[in-house]
């Protein structure tokens, strides 16, 4: 069962470790103050170049979006999309994804599509 070990070389390119997450409130505040905002009907992405070796992701979902089950589903989809597609980002970015209320009504495939569109917009601007 070597393929399932955490240290396996097969899983590393698609992992999502603690170093790839924005975790401190001070980092969220700095990003909010100095970052560039990208808007859609379903998400707001605040991004800024970072000095780390990879892009980092933070997700903000208010209770206004829905109950915990809905909020967690949306966060899972965003993390998964970021994890599988972060190579399309041209530079190392800190990104905070703020989920807006209408996104709770979308199906999983629609969420991925809308989020992917906004990520492409972010990557084109930072190119």
PDB file of C-alpha atoms in Angstrom:
ATOM      1  CA  UNK A   1       0.000   0.000   0.000  1.00  0.00           C
ATOM      2  CA  UNK A   2       2.770   2.402  -0.788  1.00  0.00           C
ATOM      3  CA  UNK A   3       0.587   4.489  -3.099  1.00  0.00           C
ATOM      4  CA  UNK A   4      -1.557   5.665  -0.187  1.00  0.00           C
ATOM      5  CA  UNK A   5       1.238   6.899   2.103  1.00  0.00           C
ATOM      6  CA  UNK A   6       1.268  10.610   2.841  1.00  0.00           C
ATOM      7  CA  UNK A   7       4.880  10.914   1.696  1.00  0.00           C
ATOM      8  CA  UNK A   8       4.260   9.211  -1.622  1.00  0.00           C
ATOM      9  CA  UNK A   9       5.686  10.996  -4.652  1.00  0.00           C
ATOM     10  CA  UNK A  10       2.455  10.365  -6.552  1.00  0.00           C
ATOM     11  CA  UNK A  11       0.352  12.465  -4.188  1.00  0.00           C
ATOM     12  CA  UNK A  12       2.723  15.395  -3.643  1.00  0.00           C
ATOM     13  CA  UNK A  13       1.869  17.490  -6.737  1.00  0.00           C
ATOM     14  CA  UNK A  14      -1.825  17.358  -5.815  1.00  0.00           C
ATOM     15  CA  UNK A  15      -1.557  17.714  -2.047  1.00  0.00           C
ATOM     16  CA  UNK A  16      -2.985  20.615  -0.082  1.00  0.00           C
ATOM     17  CA  UNK A  17      -0.798  21.151   2.962  1.00  0.00           C
ATOM     18  CA  UNK A  18      -0.988  23.699   5.784  1.00  0.00           C
ATOM     19  CA  UNK A  19       1.693  25.803   4.090  1.00  0.00           C
ATOM     20  CA  UNK A  20      -0.678  26.265   1.131  1.00  0.00           C
ATOM     21  CA  UNK A  21      -3.437  27.737   3.294  1.00  0.00           C
ATOM     22  CA  UNK A  22      -3.896  31.217   4.674  1.00  0.00           C
ATOM     23  CA  UNK A  23      -4.447  30.554   8.358  1.00  0.00           C
ATOM     24  CA  UNK A  24      -3.777  33.669  10.417  1.00  0.00           C
ATOM     25  CA  UNK A  25      -6.230  36.531  10.768  1.00  0.00           C
ATOM     26  CA  UNK A  26      -3.346  38.978  10.309  1.00  0.00           C
ATOM     27  CA  UNK A  27      -2.658  37.447   6.871  1.00  0.00           C
ATOM     28  CA  UNK A  28      -6.337  37.851   5.935  1.00  0.00           C
ATOM     29  CA  UNK A  29      -6.248  41.497   7.050  1.00  0.00           C
ATOM     30  CA  UNK A  30      -3.096  42.271   5.022  1.00  0.00           C
ATOM     31  CA  UNK A  31      -4.570  40.559   1.976  1.00  0.00           C
ATOM     32  CA  UNK A  32      -7.823  42.471   2.354  1.00  0.00           C
ATOM     33  CA  UNK A  33      -6.019  45.786   2.710  1.00  0.00           C
ATOM     34  CA  UNK A  34      -3.458  45.446  -0.101  1.00  0.00           C
ATOM     35  CA  UNK A  35      -4.947  42.813  -2.421  1.00  0.00           C
ATOM     36  CA  UNK A  36      -6.709  43.206  -5.743  1.00  0.00           C
ATOM     37  CA  UNK A  37     -10.399  42.267  -5.845  1.00  0.00           C
ATOM     38  CA  UNK A  38     -12.128  40.297  -8.571  1.00  0.00           C
ATOM     39  CA  UNK A  39     -15.919  40.107  -8.529  1.00  0.00           C
ATOM     40  CA  UNK A  40     -18.558  37.747  -9.858  1.00  0.00           C
ATOM     41  CA  UNK A  41     -22.146  37.114  -8.827  1.00  0.00           C
ATOM     42  CA  UNK A  42     -21.043  34.105  -6.789  1.00  0.00           C
ATOM     43  CA  UNK A  43     -17.539  34.876  -5.480  1.00  0.00           C
ATOM     44  CA  UNK A  44     -15.137  37.663  -4.623  1.00  0.00           C
ATOM     45  CA  UNK A  45     -11.458  36.800  -4.887  1.00  0.00           C
ATOM     46  CA  UNK A  46      -8.893  39.011  -3.204  1.00  0.00           C
ATOM     47  CA  UNK A  47      -5.393  38.224  -4.472  1.00  0.00           C
ATOM     48  CA  UNK A  48      -1.875  39.456  -3.937  1.00  0.00           C
ATOM     49  CA  UNK A  49       1.573  38.167  -4.889  1.00  0.00           C
ATOM     50  CA  UNK A  50       3.388  36.400  -2.063  1.00  0.00           C
ATOM     51  CA  UNK A  51       7.009  35.553  -1.284  1.00  0.00           C
ATOM     52  CA  UNK A  52       6.373  31.845  -0.650  1.00  0.00           C
ATOM     53  CA  UNK A  53       7.199  28.926  -2.934  1.00  0.00           C
ATOM     54  CA  UNK A  54       3.550  28.242  -3.773  1.00  0.00           C
ATOM     55  CA  UNK A  55       0.154  29.892  -3.993  1.00  0.00           C
ATOM     56  CA  UNK A  56      -1.957  29.936  -0.843  1.00  0.00           C
ATOM     57  CA  UNK A  57      -5.722  29.800  -0.452  1.00  0.00           C
ATOM     58  CA  UNK A  58      -8.127  31.121   2.157  1.00  0.00           C
ATOM     59  CA  UNK A  59     -11.882  30.652   2.034  1.00  0.00           C
ATOM     60  CA  UNK A  60     -14.486  32.820   3.747  1.00  0.00           C
ATOM     61  CA  UNK A  61     -18.094  31.617   3.843  1.00  0.00           C
ATOM     62  CA  UNK A  62     -20.591  33.562   5.936  1.00  0.00           C
ATOM     63  CA  UNK A  63     -23.476  31.910   7.749  1.00  0.00           C
ATOM     64  CA  UNK A  64     -25.716  33.984   5.485  1.00  0.00           C
ATOM     65  CA  UNK A  65     -24.774  31.632   2.630  1.00  0.00           C
ATOM     66  CA  UNK A  66     -26.515  28.676   4.252  1.00  0.00           C
ATOM     67  CA  UNK A  67     -26.326  25.974   6.870  1.00  0.00           C
ATOM     68  CA  UNK A  68     -23.077  24.175   7.700  1.00  0.00           C
ATOM     69  CA  UNK A  69     -23.673  21.386   5.195  1.00  0.00           C
ATOM     70  CA  UNK A  70     -23.954  23.878   2.328  1.00  0.00           C
ATOM     71  CA  UNK A  71     -20.995  25.985   3.493  1.00  0.00           C
ATOM     72  CA  UNK A  72     -18.773  22.917   3.863  1.00  0.00           C
ATOM     73  CA  UNK A  73     -19.778  21.586   0.417  1.00  0.00           C
ATOM     74  CA  UNK A  74     -18.825  24.890  -1.191  1.00  0.00           C
ATOM     75  CA  UNK A  75     -15.490  24.993   0.665  1.00  0.00           C
ATOM     76  CA  UNK A  76     -14.696  21.406  -0.378  1.00  0.00           C
ATOM     77  CA  UNK A  77     -15.348  22.192  -4.039  1.00  0.00           C
ATOM     78  CA  UNK A  78     -13.213  25.356  -3.938  1.00  0.00           C
ATOM     79  CA  UNK A  79     -10.310  23.571  -2.214  1.00  0.00           C
ATOM     80  CA  UNK A  80     -10.483  20.689  -4.680  1.00  0.00           C
ATOM     81  CA  UNK A  81     -10.533  23.007  -7.702  1.00  0.00           C
ATOM     82  CA  UNK A  82      -7.574  24.977  -6.337  1.00  0.00           C
ATOM     83  CA  UNK A  83      -5.655  21.806  -5.500  1.00  0.00           C
ATOM     84  CA  UNK A  84      -6.041  20.346  -8.989  1.00  0.00           C
ATOM     85  CA  UNK A  85      -5.628  23.577 -10.993  1.00  0.00           C
ATOM     86  CA  UNK A  86      -3.125  25.721  -9.098  1.00  0.00           C
ATOM     87  CA  UNK A  87      -0.531  25.106 -11.799  1.00  0.00           C
ATOM     88  CA  UNK A  88      -2.474  27.476 -14.085  1.00  0.00           C
ATOM     89  CA  UNK A  89      -1.615  30.414 -11.797  1.00  0.00           C
ATOM     90  CA  UNK A  90       1.378  32.181 -13.386  1.00  0.00           C
ATOM     91  CA  UNK A  91       2.834  33.517 -10.109  1.00  0.00           C
ATOM     92  CA  UNK A  92       2.660  32.647  -6.445  1.00  0.00           C
ATOM     93  CA  UNK A  93      -0.434  34.317  -5.017  1.00  0.00           C
ATOM     94  CA  UNK A  94      -2.275  34.605  -1.752  1.00  0.00           C
ATOM     95  CA  UNK A  95      -5.987  34.345  -2.510  1.00  0.00           C
ATOM     96  CA  UNK A  96      -8.994  34.742  -0.266  1.00  0.00           C
ATOM     97  CA  UNK A  97     -12.200  33.459  -1.819  1.00  0.00           C
ATOM     98  CA  UNK A  98     -15.288  35.088  -0.332  1.00  0.00           C
ATOM     99  CA  UNK A  99     -18.393  33.094  -1.154  1.00  0.00           C
ATOM    100  CA  UNK A 100     -21.539  35.082  -1.894  1.00  0.00           C
ATOM    101  CA  UNK A 101     -25.077  34.015  -1.078  1.00  0.00           C
ATOM    102  CA  UNK A 102     -26.301  33.019  -4.584  1.00  0.00           C
ATOM    103  CA  UNK A 103     -23.614  30.304  -4.805  1.00  0.00           C
ATOM    104  CA  UNK A 104     -25.582  28.158  -2.336  1.00  0.00           C
ATOM    105  CA  UNK A 105     -28.183  27.501  -5.034  1.00  0.00           C
ATOM    106  CA  UNK A 106     -25.665  26.186  -7.593  1.00  0.00           C
ATOM    107  CA  UNK A 107     -24.989  22.527  -8.317  1.00  0.00           C
ATOM    108  CA  UNK A 108     -21.437  21.222  -7.860  1.00  0.00           C
ATOM    109  CA  UNK A 109     -20.578  21.368 -11.568  1.00  0.00           C
ATOM    110  CA  UNK A 110     -21.894  24.933 -11.822  1.00  0.00           C
ATOM    111  CA  UNK A 111     -19.846  25.969  -8.772  1.00  0.00           C
ATOM    112  CA  UNK A 112     -16.684  24.565 -10.356  1.00  0.00           C
ATOM    113  CA  UNK A 113     -17.459  26.336 -13.633  1.00  0.00           C
ATOM    114  CA  UNK A 114     -18.150  29.751 -12.036  1.00  0.00           C
ATOM    115  CA  UNK A 115     -15.118  29.502  -9.758  1.00  0.00           C
ATOM    116  CA  UNK A 116     -12.900  28.364 -12.643  1.00  0.00           C
ATOM    117  CA  UNK A 117     -13.971  31.340 -14.736  1.00  0.00           C
ATOM    118  CA  UNK A 118     -12.982  33.767 -11.973  1.00  0.00           C
ATOM    119  CA  UNK A 119      -9.657  31.988 -11.334  1.00  0.00           C
ATOM    120  CA  UNK A 120      -8.821  32.337 -15.045  1.00  0.00           C
ATOM    121  CA  UNK A 121      -9.588  36.057 -14.792  1.00  0.00           C
ATOM    122  CA  UNK A 122      -7.212  36.344 -11.796  1.00  0.00           C
ATOM    123  CA  UNK A 123      -4.436  34.429 -13.564  1.00  0.00           C
ATOM    124  CA  UNK A 124      -4.729  36.598 -16.701  1.00  0.00           C
ATOM    125  CA  UNK A 125      -4.426  39.799 -14.683  1.00  0.00           C
ATOM    126  CA  UNK A 126      -1.334  38.576 -12.804  1.00  0.00           C
ATOM    127  CA  UNK A 127       0.324  37.333 -15.990  1.00  0.00           C
TER     128      UNK A 127
END
